[in-house]
Amino acid sequence: MLADGTTVTLPDTEENQVAYPQPSSQRKGLGFPQMRLVALPCLASGALLDAAEGPCKGKGSDEQTLFRGLLGNLREGDVLLGDAYFPTWFLLYALRRLGIDGVLEQYGARKRSTNFNIGTRLGTKDHVRPKPERPDWMSPQAYAAAPANLTVRELHTGGKTLVTTFLCPKDTPKGMLKALYGRRWQVALDVRNIKTTLGMQTLRCRTPEMARKALWSVLAPRRSAESNRQSAHPNARFVEDHHRALQQISRDAGQVEQQQGRLSAKEARAQEPPRPRT
């Protein structure tokens, strides 16, 4: 499964500004209302499982809050790929509680603060880390309810720091996780295709109610197609996704190893001393 967010621009009406205020990055009176959208498409089929919408400004308007409302669409055994807005320890805890694994990119501002010397070392810039301190937004009661022994893994590969619940470096080596996370770009392509093909970059609706109706008139057919496929074969999505993902990961990891082998061979030949002339 894939999770990603995007925004949709609305006409500058008073009603739209109240429901979907323009982001603080825009000067008042010079911007447009924006709706935030978090989509949950299926990697194997490309069908949309569900989506959540909300404002781009105010409490609870971030992508992770919207995504929490989509957790009910995931099943035990699923693997979630997500960008830098999703990898918090407590979201990973919520995933593991549902039997779901995640491979997420560390938030850019945290790259410099990732301390690979803490926790259990698995290799170069590769470790598992314990439960962090309670964040300001979390109540003491909710923090106490989270287990103390959940560990997550952080690894640096391909210029990125990834956060994952796959802890074993033998079963899930760096190359495999790098190849798997690389497929996350399919999310951006799917969302972009929907927006450009169906004209969703800017909705022309002058009220929030009509904007939501227009949005779901576009998304509903993609959801119904996936629902029909699942109702006909309840276990088909899990089996198909699992096998396709494993096959693709194996192919991608093999290509990475082949490329690394060719590069190593070229480096070895380049370091050989020139042969004397006879």
PDB file of C-alpha atoms in Angstrom:
ATOM      1  CA  MET A   1       0.000   0.000   0.000  1.00  0.00           C
ATOM      2  CA  LEU A   2       1.100   3.563  -0.645  1.00  0.00           C
ATOM      3  CA  ALA A   3       0.288   6.787   1.183  1.00  0.00           C
ATOM      4  CA  ASP A   4       0.847  10.260  -0.166  1.00  0.00           C
ATOM      5  CA  GLY A   5      -0.651  13.713   0.051  1.00  0.00           C
ATOM      6  CA  THR A   6      -1.416  16.504  -2.361  1.00  0.00           C
ATOM      7  CA  THR A   7      -3.395  19.740  -2.473  1.00  0.00           C
ATOM      8  CA  VAL A   8      -6.290  21.015  -4.564  1.00  0.00           C
ATOM      9  CA  THR A   9      -6.953  24.717  -5.168  1.00  0.00           C
ATOM     10  CA  LEU A  10     -10.464  26.154  -4.759  1.00  0.00           C
ATOM     11  CA  PRO A  11     -12.039  29.439  -5.910  1.00  0.00           C
ATOM     12  CA  ASP A  12     -11.480  32.369  -3.560  1.00  0.00           C
ATOM     13  CA  THR A  13     -14.914  32.628  -1.960  1.00  0.00           C
ATOM     14  CA  GLU A  14     -15.709  33.444   1.656  1.00  0.00           C
ATOM     15  CA  GLU A  15     -17.201  30.007   2.311  1.00  0.00           C
ATOM     16  CA  ASN A  16     -14.191  28.207   0.855  1.00  0.00           C
ATOM     17  CA  GLN A  17     -11.803  30.396   2.855  1.00  0.00           C
ATOM     18  CA  VAL A  18     -13.579  29.451   6.094  1.00  0.00           C
ATOM     19  CA  ALA A  19     -13.598  25.700   5.419  1.00  0.00           C
ATOM     20  CA  TYR A  20     -10.255  25.492   3.597  1.00  0.00           C
ATOM     21  CA  PRO A  21      -8.208  28.576   4.541  1.00  0.00           C
ATOM     22  CA  GLN A  22      -5.234  29.388   2.384  1.00  0.00           C
ATOM     23  CA  PRO A  23      -1.899  28.257   3.840  1.00  0.00           C
ATOM     24  CA  SER A  24       0.155  30.689   5.881  1.00  0.00           C
ATOM     25  CA  SER A  25       2.815  30.688   3.144  1.00  0.00           C
ATOM     26  CA  GLN A  26       0.432  32.782   1.022  1.00  0.00           C
ATOM     27  CA  ARG A  27      -0.136  36.443   1.811  1.00  0.00           C
ATOM     28  CA  LYS A  28      -3.668  37.274   2.882  1.00  0.00           C
ATOM     29  CA  GLY A  29      -5.747  38.470  -0.040  1.00  0.00           C
ATOM     30  CA  LEU A  30      -3.287  37.130  -2.624  1.00  0.00           C
ATOM     31  CA  GLY A  31      -3.844  33.388  -2.371  1.00  0.00           C
ATOM     32  CA  PHE A  32      -6.560  30.800  -2.796  1.00  0.00           C
ATOM     33  CA  PRO A  33      -8.233  28.289  -0.483  1.00  0.00           C
ATOM     34  CA  GLN A  34      -6.533  24.903  -0.544  1.00  0.00           C
ATOM     35  CA  MET A  35      -7.858  21.462   0.267  1.00  0.00           C
ATOM     36  CA  ARG A  36      -5.433  18.806   1.489  1.00  0.00           C
ATOM     37  CA  LEU A  37      -5.881  15.271   0.184  1.00  0.00           C
ATOM     38  CA  VAL A  38      -4.231  12.068   1.404  1.00  0.00           C
ATOM     39  CA  ALA A  39      -4.684   9.083  -0.910  1.00  0.00           C
ATOM     40  CA  LEU A  40      -4.177   5.378  -0.248  1.00  0.00           C
ATOM     41  CA  PRO A  41      -3.677   3.565  -3.578  1.00  0.00           C
ATOM     42  CA  CYS A  42      -2.753  -0.084  -4.042  1.00  0.00           C
ATOM     43  CA  LEU A  43       0.715  -0.697  -5.460  1.00  0.00           C
ATOM     44  CA  ALA A  44      -0.249  -3.929  -7.243  1.00  0.00           C
ATOM     45  CA  SER A  45      -3.450  -2.770  -8.967  1.00  0.00           C
ATOM     46  CA  GLY A  46      -3.187   1.028  -8.916  1.00  0.00           C
ATOM     47  CA  ALA A  47      -6.759   1.208  -7.614  1.00  0.00           C
ATOM     48  CA  LEU A  48      -7.616   3.726  -4.916  1.00  0.00           C
ATOM     49  CA  LEU A  49      -8.504   2.095  -1.597  1.00  0.00           C
ATOM     50  CA  ASP A  50      -9.604   5.309   0.074  1.00  0.00           C
ATOM     51  CA  ALA A  51      -8.770   8.978   0.569  1.00  0.00           C
ATOM     52  CA  ALA A  52      -9.219  11.664   3.203  1.00  0.00           C
ATOM     53  CA  GLU A  53      -9.578  15.416   2.742  1.00  0.00           C
ATOM     54  CA  GLY A  54      -9.233  18.396   5.038  1.00  0.00           C
ATOM     55  CA  PRO A  55      -7.894  21.937   5.302  1.00  0.00           C
ATOM     56  CA  CYS A  56      -4.231  22.811   4.878  1.00  0.00           C
ATOM     57  CA  LYS A  57      -4.174  25.048   7.940  1.00  0.00           C
ATOM     58  CA  GLY A  58      -5.125  24.581  11.585  1.00  0.00           C
ATOM     59  CA  LYS A  59      -4.953  21.836  14.189  1.00  0.00           C
ATOM     60  CA  GLY A  60      -5.244  18.334  12.772  1.00  0.00           C
ATOM     61  CA  SER A  61      -4.700  19.497   9.195  1.00  0.00           C
ATOM     62  CA  ASP A  62      -1.444  17.595   8.627  1.00  0.00           C
ATOM     63  CA  GLU A  63      -1.160  14.559   6.365  1.00  0.00           C
ATOM     64  CA  GLN A  64      -0.502  12.136   9.211  1.00  0.00           C
ATOM     65  CA  THR A  65      -3.701  13.097  11.033  1.00  0.00           C
ATOM     66  CA  LEU A  66      -5.709  12.566   7.848  1.00  0.00           C
ATOM     67  CA  PHE A  67      -3.951   9.263   7.236  1.00  0.00           C
ATOM     68  CA  ARG A  68      -4.922   7.919  10.662  1.00  0.00           C
ATOM     69  CA  GLY A  69      -8.510   7.990   9.464  1.00  0.00           C
ATOM     70  CA  LEU A  70      -7.541   5.608   6.651  1.00  0.00           C
ATOM     71  CA  LEU A  71      -5.925   2.924   8.818  1.00  0.00           C
ATOM     72  CA  GLY A  72      -9.122   0.857   8.754  1.00  0.00           C
ATOM     73  CA  ASN A  73      -8.517   0.144   5.051  1.00  0.00           C
ATOM     74  CA  LEU A  74      -5.286  -1.731   5.768  1.00  0.00           C
ATOM     75  CA  ARG A  75      -5.119  -5.421   6.571  1.00  0.00           C
ATOM     76  CA  GLU A  76      -2.781  -7.615   8.511  1.00  0.00           C
ATOM     77  CA  GLY A  77       0.212  -8.453   6.314  1.00  0.00           C
ATOM     78  CA  ASP A  78       0.101  -5.233   4.292  1.00  0.00           C
ATOM     79  CA  VAL A  79       3.240  -3.141   3.782  1.00  0.00           C
ATOM     80  CA  LEU A  80       2.894   0.631   3.774  1.00  0.00           C
ATOM     81  CA  LEU A  81       5.223   2.954   1.861  1.00  0.00           C
ATOM     82  CA  GLY A  82       5.144   6.635   2.733  1.00  0.00           C
ATOM     83  CA  ASP A  83       7.139   9.813   2.409  1.00  0.00           C
ATOM     84  CA  ALA A  84       8.762  12.025   5.013  1.00  0.00           C
ATOM     85  CA  TYR A  85       5.482  13.211   6.563  1.00  0.00           C
ATOM     86  CA  PHE A  86       4.651   9.804   8.021  1.00  0.00           C
ATOM     87  CA  PRO A  87       7.590   8.222   9.896  1.00  0.00           C
ATOM     88  CA  THR A  88       6.825   8.859  13.553  1.00  0.00           C
ATOM     89  CA  TRP A  89       7.476   6.148  16.110  1.00  0.00           C
ATOM     90  CA  PHE A  90       3.858   6.258  17.236  1.00  0.00           C
ATOM     91  CA  LEU A  91       2.431   5.824  13.747  1.00  0.00           C
ATOM     92  CA  LEU A  92       4.717   2.835  13.302  1.00  0.00           C
ATOM     93  CA  TYR A  93       3.365   1.532  16.603  1.00  0.00           C
ATOM     94  CA  ALA A  94      -0.184   1.900  15.265  1.00  0.00           C
ATOM     95  CA  LEU A  95       0.818  -0.029  12.130  1.00  0.00           C
ATOM     96  CA  ARG A  96       2.434  -2.871  14.063  1.00  0.00           C
ATOM     97  CA  ARG A  97      -0.578  -3.124  16.353  1.00  0.00           C
ATOM     98  CA  LEU A  98      -2.600  -3.901  13.209  1.00  0.00           C
ATOM     99  CA  GLY A  99       0.003  -6.370  11.903  1.00  0.00           C
ATOM    100  CA  ILE A 100       1.210  -3.968   9.200  1.00  0.00           C
ATOM    101  CA  ASP A 101       4.824  -3.178   8.307  1.00  0.00           C
ATOM    102  CA  GLY A 102       6.059   0.172   7.081  1.00  0.00           C
ATOM    103  CA  VAL A 103       8.961   1.563   5.045  1.00  0.00           C
ATOM    104  CA  LEU A 104       9.048   5.345   5.353  1.00  0.00           C
ATOM    105  CA  GLU A 105      11.533   8.112   4.661  1.00  0.00           C
ATOM    106  CA  GLN A 106      12.910  10.067   7.602  1.00  0.00           C
ATOM    107  CA  TYR A 107      11.765  13.685   7.709  1.00  0.00           C
ATOM    108  CA  GLY A 108      14.387  15.894   6.081  1.00  0.00           C
ATOM    109  CA  ALA A 109      14.851  18.168   9.078  1.00  0.00           C
ATOM    110  CA  ARG A 110      15.645  15.123  11.219  1.00  0.00           C
ATOM    111  CA  LYS A 111      18.409  13.719   8.983  1.00  0.00           C
ATOM    112  CA  ARG A 112      21.137  15.572  10.836  1.00  0.00           C
ATOM    113  CA  SER A 113      19.737  14.614  14.238  1.00  0.00           C
ATOM    114  CA  THR A 114      19.497  10.872  13.572  1.00  0.00           C
ATOM    115  CA  ASN A 115      21.967   9.367  16.027  1.00  0.00           C
ATOM    116  CA  PHE A 116      22.987   5.945  14.743  1.00  0.00           C
ATOM    117  CA  ASN A 117      25.036   5.342  17.903  1.00  0.00           C
ATOM    118  CA  ILE A 118      21.972   4.731  20.075  1.00  0.00           C
ATOM    119  CA  GLY A 119      19.973   1.525  20.191  1.00  0.00           C
ATOM    120  CA  THR A 120      21.183  -1.748  18.686  1.00  0.00           C
ATOM    121  CA  ARG A 121      23.713  -1.442  15.864  1.00  0.00           C
ATOM    122  CA  LEU A 122      23.034  -3.581  12.779  1.00  0.00           C
ATOM    123  CA  GLY A 123      25.704  -2.174  10.475  1.00  0.00           C
ATOM    124  CA  THR A 124      27.038   1.072   9.057  1.00  0.00           C
ATOM    125  CA  LYS A 125      24.337   3.712   9.608  1.00  0.00           C
ATOM    126  CA  ASP A 126      21.849   0.949  10.355  1.00  0.00           C
ATOM    127  CA  HIS A 127      20.308   0.404  13.793  1.00  0.00           C
ATOM    128  CA  VAL A 128      17.135  -0.257  15.781  1.00  0.00           C
ATOM    129  CA  ARG A 129      16.010   2.373  18.239  1.00  0.00           C
ATOM    130  CA  PRO A 130      13.851   2.207  21.393  1.00  0.00           C
ATOM    131  CA  LYS A 131      10.754   4.178  22.332  1.00  0.00           C
ATOM    132  CA  PRO A 132      11.403   7.940  22.152  1.00  0.00           C
ATOM    133  CA  GLU A 133      10.371  10.529  24.695  1.00  0.00           C
ATOM    134  CA  ARG A 134       6.780  11.743  24.748  1.00  0.00           C
ATOM    135  CA  PRO A 135       6.130  14.431  22.109  1.00  0.00           C
ATOM    136  CA  ASP A 136       4.394  17.641  23.147  1.00  0.00           C
ATOM    137  CA  TRP A 137       1.205  16.872  21.217  1.00  0.00           C
ATOM    138  CA  MET A 138       0.671  13.509  22.935  1.00  0.00           C
ATOM    139  CA  SER A 139      -1.110  13.151  26.259  1.00  0.00           C
ATOM    140  CA  PRO A 140       0.630  11.284  29.108  1.00  0.00           C
ATOM    141  CA  GLN A 141      -2.197   8.728  29.069  1.00  0.00           C
ATOM    142  CA  ALA A 142      -1.751   7.940  25.371  1.00  0.00           C
ATOM    143  CA  TYR A 143       2.007   7.759  25.811  1.00  0.00           C
ATOM    144  CA  ALA A 144       1.670   5.344  28.721  1.00  0.00           C
ATOM    145  CA  ALA A 145      -0.620   3.125  26.627  1.00  0.00           C
ATOM    146  CA  ALA A 146       2.089   2.692  23.977  1.00  0.00           C
ATOM    147  CA  PRO A 147       4.424  -0.253  24.647  1.00  0.00           C
ATOM    148  CA  ALA A 148       7.912   0.367  25.935  1.00  0.00           C
ATOM    149  CA  ASN A 149       9.564  -2.404  23.918  1.00  0.00           C
ATOM    150  CA  LEU A 150       8.604  -1.589  20.324  1.00  0.00           C
ATOM    151  CA  THR A 151      11.710  -1.025  18.247  1.00  0.00           C
ATOM    152  CA  VAL A 152      12.021   0.507  14.804  1.00  0.00           C
ATOM    153  CA  ARG A 153      14.938   0.422  12.415  1.00  0.00           C
ATOM    154  CA  GLU A 154      16.647   3.386  10.778  1.00  0.00           C
ATOM    155  CA  LEU A 155      19.054   2.927   7.890  1.00  0.00           C
ATOM    156  CA  HIS A 156      20.859   5.202   5.474  1.00  0.00           C
ATOM    157  CA  THR A 157      20.815   4.107   1.838  1.00  0.00           C
ATOM    158  CA  GLY A 158      20.695   5.860  -1.514  1.00  0.00           C
ATOM    159  CA  GLY A 159      21.173   9.262   0.100  1.00  0.00           C
ATOM    160  CA  LYS A 160      18.066   8.792   2.255  1.00  0.00           C
ATOM    161  CA  THR A 161      17.416   7.733   5.829  1.00  0.00           C
ATOM    162  CA  LEU A 162      14.601   5.181   5.946  1.00  0.00           C
ATOM    163  CA  VAL A 163      12.535   4.188   8.973  1.00  0.00           C
ATOM    164  CA  THR A 164      11.032   0.703   8.955  1.00  0.00           C
ATOM    165  CA  THR A 165       9.544  -2.042  11.078  1.00  0.00           C
ATOM    166  CA  PHE A 166      11.565  -4.660   9.157  1.00  0.00           C
ATOM    167  CA  LEU A 167      14.282  -5.264  11.752  1.00  0.00           C
ATOM    168  CA  CYS A 168      16.294  -8.221  10.408  1.00  0.00           C
ATOM    169  CA  PRO A 169      19.182  -7.143   8.127  1.00  0.00           C
ATOM    170  CA  LYS A 170      19.432 -10.667   6.680  1.00  0.00           C
ATOM    171  CA  ASP A 171      15.771 -11.014   5.707  1.00  0.00           C
ATOM    172  CA  THR A 172      15.463  -7.389   4.594  1.00  0.00           C
ATOM    173  CA  PRO A 173      18.897  -6.027   3.622  1.00  0.00           C
ATOM    174  CA  LYS A 174      19.463  -2.412   2.722  1.00  0.00           C
ATOM    175  CA  GLY A 175      19.330  -3.061  -1.017  1.00  0.00           C
ATOM    176  CA  MET A 176      15.908  -4.682  -0.772  1.00  0.00           C
ATOM    177  CA  LEU A 177      14.434  -1.854   1.290  1.00  0.00           C
ATOM    178  CA  LYS A 178      15.957   0.726  -1.039  1.00  0.00           C
ATOM    179  CA  ALA A 179      14.385  -0.980  -4.067  1.00  0.00           C
ATOM    180  CA  LEU A 180      11.028  -1.282  -2.315  1.00  0.00           C
ATOM    181  CA  TYR A 181      10.966   2.350  -1.243  1.00  0.00           C
ATOM    182  CA  GLY A 182      11.946   3.430  -4.744  1.00  0.00           C
ATOM    183  CA  ARG A 183       8.560   2.207  -5.927  1.00  0.00           C
ATOM    184  CA  ARG A 184       6.890   4.865  -3.779  1.00  0.00           C
ATOM    185  CA  TRP A 185       7.230   7.253  -6.703  1.00  0.00           C
ATOM    186  CA  GLN A 186       4.367   5.345  -8.289  1.00  0.00           C
ATOM    187  CA  VAL A 187       2.138   7.161  -5.796  1.00  0.00           C
ATOM    188  CA  ALA A 188       3.149  10.561  -7.086  1.00  0.00           C
ATOM    189  CA  LEU A 189       2.595   9.412 -10.667  1.00  0.00           C
ATOM    190  CA  ASP A 190      -0.858   7.992  -9.883  1.00  0.00           C
ATOM    191  CA  VAL A 191      -1.967  11.110  -8.021  1.00  0.00           C
ATOM    192  CA  ARG A 192      -0.550  13.370 -10.723  1.00  0.00           C
ATOM    193  CA  ASN A 193      -2.313  11.393 -13.447  1.00  0.00           C
ATOM    194  CA  ILE A 194      -5.634  11.683 -11.637  1.00  0.00           C
ATOM    195  CA  LYS A 195      -5.231  15.414 -11.089  1.00  0.00           C
ATOM    196  CA  THR A 196      -4.089  16.297 -14.603  1.00  0.00           C
ATOM    197  CA  THR A 197      -6.294  13.900 -16.571  1.00  0.00           C
ATOM    198  CA  LEU A 198      -9.488  14.704 -14.680  1.00  0.00           C
ATOM    199  CA  GLY A 199      -8.776  18.382 -14.073  1.00  0.00           C
ATOM    200  CA  MET A 200      -8.415  18.205 -10.312  1.00  0.00           C
ATOM    201  CA  GLN A 201      -5.613  20.735  -9.892  1.00  0.00           C
ATOM    202  CA  THR A 202      -8.234  23.440  -9.441  1.00  0.00           C
ATOM    203  CA  LEU A 203     -11.869  22.758  -8.614  1.00  0.00           C
ATOM    204  CA  ARG A 204     -14.357  25.381  -9.795  1.00  0.00           C
ATOM    205  CA  CYS A 205     -16.874  24.838  -7.011  1.00  0.00           C
ATOM    206  CA  ARG A 206     -17.688  27.964  -5.020  1.00  0.00           C
ATOM    207  CA  THR A 207     -18.835  26.186  -1.846  1.00  0.00           C
ATOM    208  CA  PRO A 208     -17.094  23.542   0.298  1.00  0.00           C
ATOM    209  CA  GLU A 209     -20.016  21.135  -0.070  1.00  0.00           C
ATOM    210  CA  MET A 210     -19.884  21.203  -3.856  1.00  0.00           C
ATOM    211  CA  ALA A 211     -16.080  20.956  -3.794  1.00  0.00           C
ATOM    212  CA  ARG A 212     -16.291  17.753  -1.748  1.00  0.00           C
ATOM    213  CA  LYS A 213     -18.932  16.345  -4.092  1.00  0.00           C
ATOM    214  CA  ALA A 214     -16.769  17.138  -7.108  1.00  0.00           C
ATOM    215  CA  LEU A 215     -13.754  15.529  -5.466  1.00  0.00           C
ATOM    216  CA  TRP A 216     -15.531  12.296  -4.633  1.00  0.00           C
ATOM    217  CA  SER A 217     -17.221  12.127  -8.016  1.00  0.00           C
ATOM    218  CA  VAL A 218     -13.696  11.672  -9.374  1.00  0.00           C
ATOM    219  CA  LEU A 219     -12.401   9.345  -6.661  1.00  0.00           C
ATOM    220  CA  ALA A 220     -15.485   7.149  -6.180  1.00  0.00           C
ATOM    221  CA  PRO A 221     -15.131   5.137  -9.433  1.00  0.00           C
ATOM    222  CA  ARG A 222     -11.569   4.173  -8.522  1.00  0.00           C
ATOM    223  CA  ARG A 223     -12.727   3.068  -5.074  1.00  0.00           C
ATOM    224  CA  SER A 224     -15.689   1.064  -6.397  1.00  0.00           C
ATOM    225  CA  ALA A 225     -13.477  -0.815  -8.858  1.00  0.00           C
ATOM    226  CA  GLU A 226     -11.245  -1.955  -6.017  1.00  0.00           C
ATOM    227  CA  SER A 227     -14.225  -2.816  -3.783  1.00  0.00           C
ATOM    228  CA  ASN A 228     -15.786  -5.003  -6.491  1.00  0.00           C
ATOM    229  CA  ARG A 229     -12.532  -6.861  -7.006  1.00  0.00           C
ATOM    230  CA  GLN A 230     -12.137  -7.487  -3.276  1.00  0.00           C
ATOM    231  CA  SER A 231     -15.751  -8.605  -2.755  1.00  0.00           C
ATOM    232  CA  ALA A 232     -15.403 -11.158  -5.543  1.00  0.00           C
ATOM    233  CA  HIS A 233     -12.166 -12.511  -4.062  1.00  0.00           C
ATOM    234  CA  PRO A 234     -11.810 -11.434  -0.403  1.00  0.00           C
ATOM    235  CA  ASN A 235      -8.234 -12.692  -0.089  1.00  0.00           C
ATOM    236  CA  ALA A 236      -7.122 -11.818  -3.601  1.00  0.00           C
ATOM    237  CA  ARG A 237      -5.678  -8.439  -2.739  1.00  0.00           C
ATOM    238  CA  PHE A 238      -3.421  -9.757  -0.007  1.00  0.00           C
ATOM    239  CA  VAL A 239      -2.164 -12.746  -2.003  1.00  0.00           C
ATOM    240  CA  GLU A 240      -1.671 -10.786  -5.222  1.00  0.00           C
ATOM    241  CA  ASP A 241      -0.020  -7.822  -3.537  1.00  0.00           C
ATOM    242  CA  HIS A 242       2.230 -10.060  -1.471  1.00  0.00           C
ATOM    243  CA  HIS A 243       3.483 -12.116  -4.413  1.00  0.00           C
ATOM    244  CA  ARG A 244       3.869  -9.166  -6.762  1.00  0.00           C
ATOM    245  CA  ALA A 245       5.702  -7.136  -4.164  1.00  0.00           C
ATOM    246  CA  LEU A 246       8.105  -9.970  -3.356  1.00  0.00           C
ATOM    247  CA  GLN A 247       8.748 -10.665  -7.031  1.00  0.00           C
ATOM    248  CA  GLN A 248       9.379  -7.010  -7.805  1.00  0.00           C
ATOM    249  CA  ILE A 249      11.590  -6.534  -4.750  1.00  0.00           C
ATOM    250  CA  SER A 250      13.660  -9.569  -5.734  1.00  0.00           C
ATOM    251  CA  ARG A 251      14.061  -8.279  -9.291  1.00  0.00           C
ATOM    252  CA  ASP A 252      14.972  -4.782  -8.120  1.00  0.00           C
ATOM    253  CA  ALA A 253      17.415  -6.070  -5.530  1.00  0.00           C
ATOM    254  CA  GLY A 254      19.012  -8.341  -8.142  1.00  0.00           C
ATOM    255  CA  GLN A 255      19.454  -5.422 -10.522  1.00  0.00           C
ATOM    256  CA  VAL A 256      21.072  -3.391  -7.751  1.00  0.00           C
ATOM    257  CA  GLU A 257      23.494  -6.229  -6.993  1.00  0.00           C
ATOM    258  CA  GLN A 258      24.341  -6.631 -10.692  1.00  0.00           C
ATOM    259  CA  GLN A 259      25.030  -2.919 -11.056  1.00  0.00           C
ATOM    260  CA  GLN A 260      27.177  -2.933  -7.932  1.00  0.00           C
ATOM    261  CA  GLY A 261      29.083  -5.929  -9.289  1.00  0.00           C
ATOM    262  CA  ARG A 262      29.738  -4.210 -12.619  1.00  0.00           C
ATOM    263  CA  LEU A 263      30.895  -1.061 -10.855  1.00  0.00           C
ATOM    264  CA  SER A 264      33.224  -3.075  -8.616  1.00  0.00           C
ATOM    265  CA  ALA A 265      34.690  -4.839 -11.644  1.00  0.00           C
ATOM    266  CA  LYS A 266      35.281  -1.504 -13.412  1.00  0.00           C
ATOM    267  CA  GLU A 267      36.930  -0.082 -10.311  1.00  0.00           C
ATOM    268  CA  ALA A 268      39.164  -3.142 -10.027  1.00  0.00           C
ATOM    269  CA  ARG A 269      40.254  -2.863 -13.670  1.00  0.00           C
ATOM    270  CA  ALA A 270      40.897   0.851 -13.255  1.00  0.00           C
ATOM    271  CA  GLN A 271      43.206   0.163 -10.307  1.00  0.00           C
ATOM    272  CA  GLU A 272      45.267  -2.468 -12.155  1.00  0.00           C
ATOM    273  CA  PRO A 273      48.774  -1.229 -13.043  1.00  0.00           C
ATOM    274  CA  PRO A 274      49.487  -0.856 -16.763  1.00  0.00           C
ATOM    275  CA  ARG A 275      51.065  -3.901 -18.370  1.00  0.00           C
ATOM    276  CA  PRO A 276      54.699  -3.478 -19.450  1.00  0.00           C
ATOM    277  CA  ARG A 277      55.306  -3.362 -23.170  1.00  0.00           C
ATOM    278  CA  THR A 278      57.213  -6.254 -24.703  1.00  0.00           C
TER     279      THR A 278
END
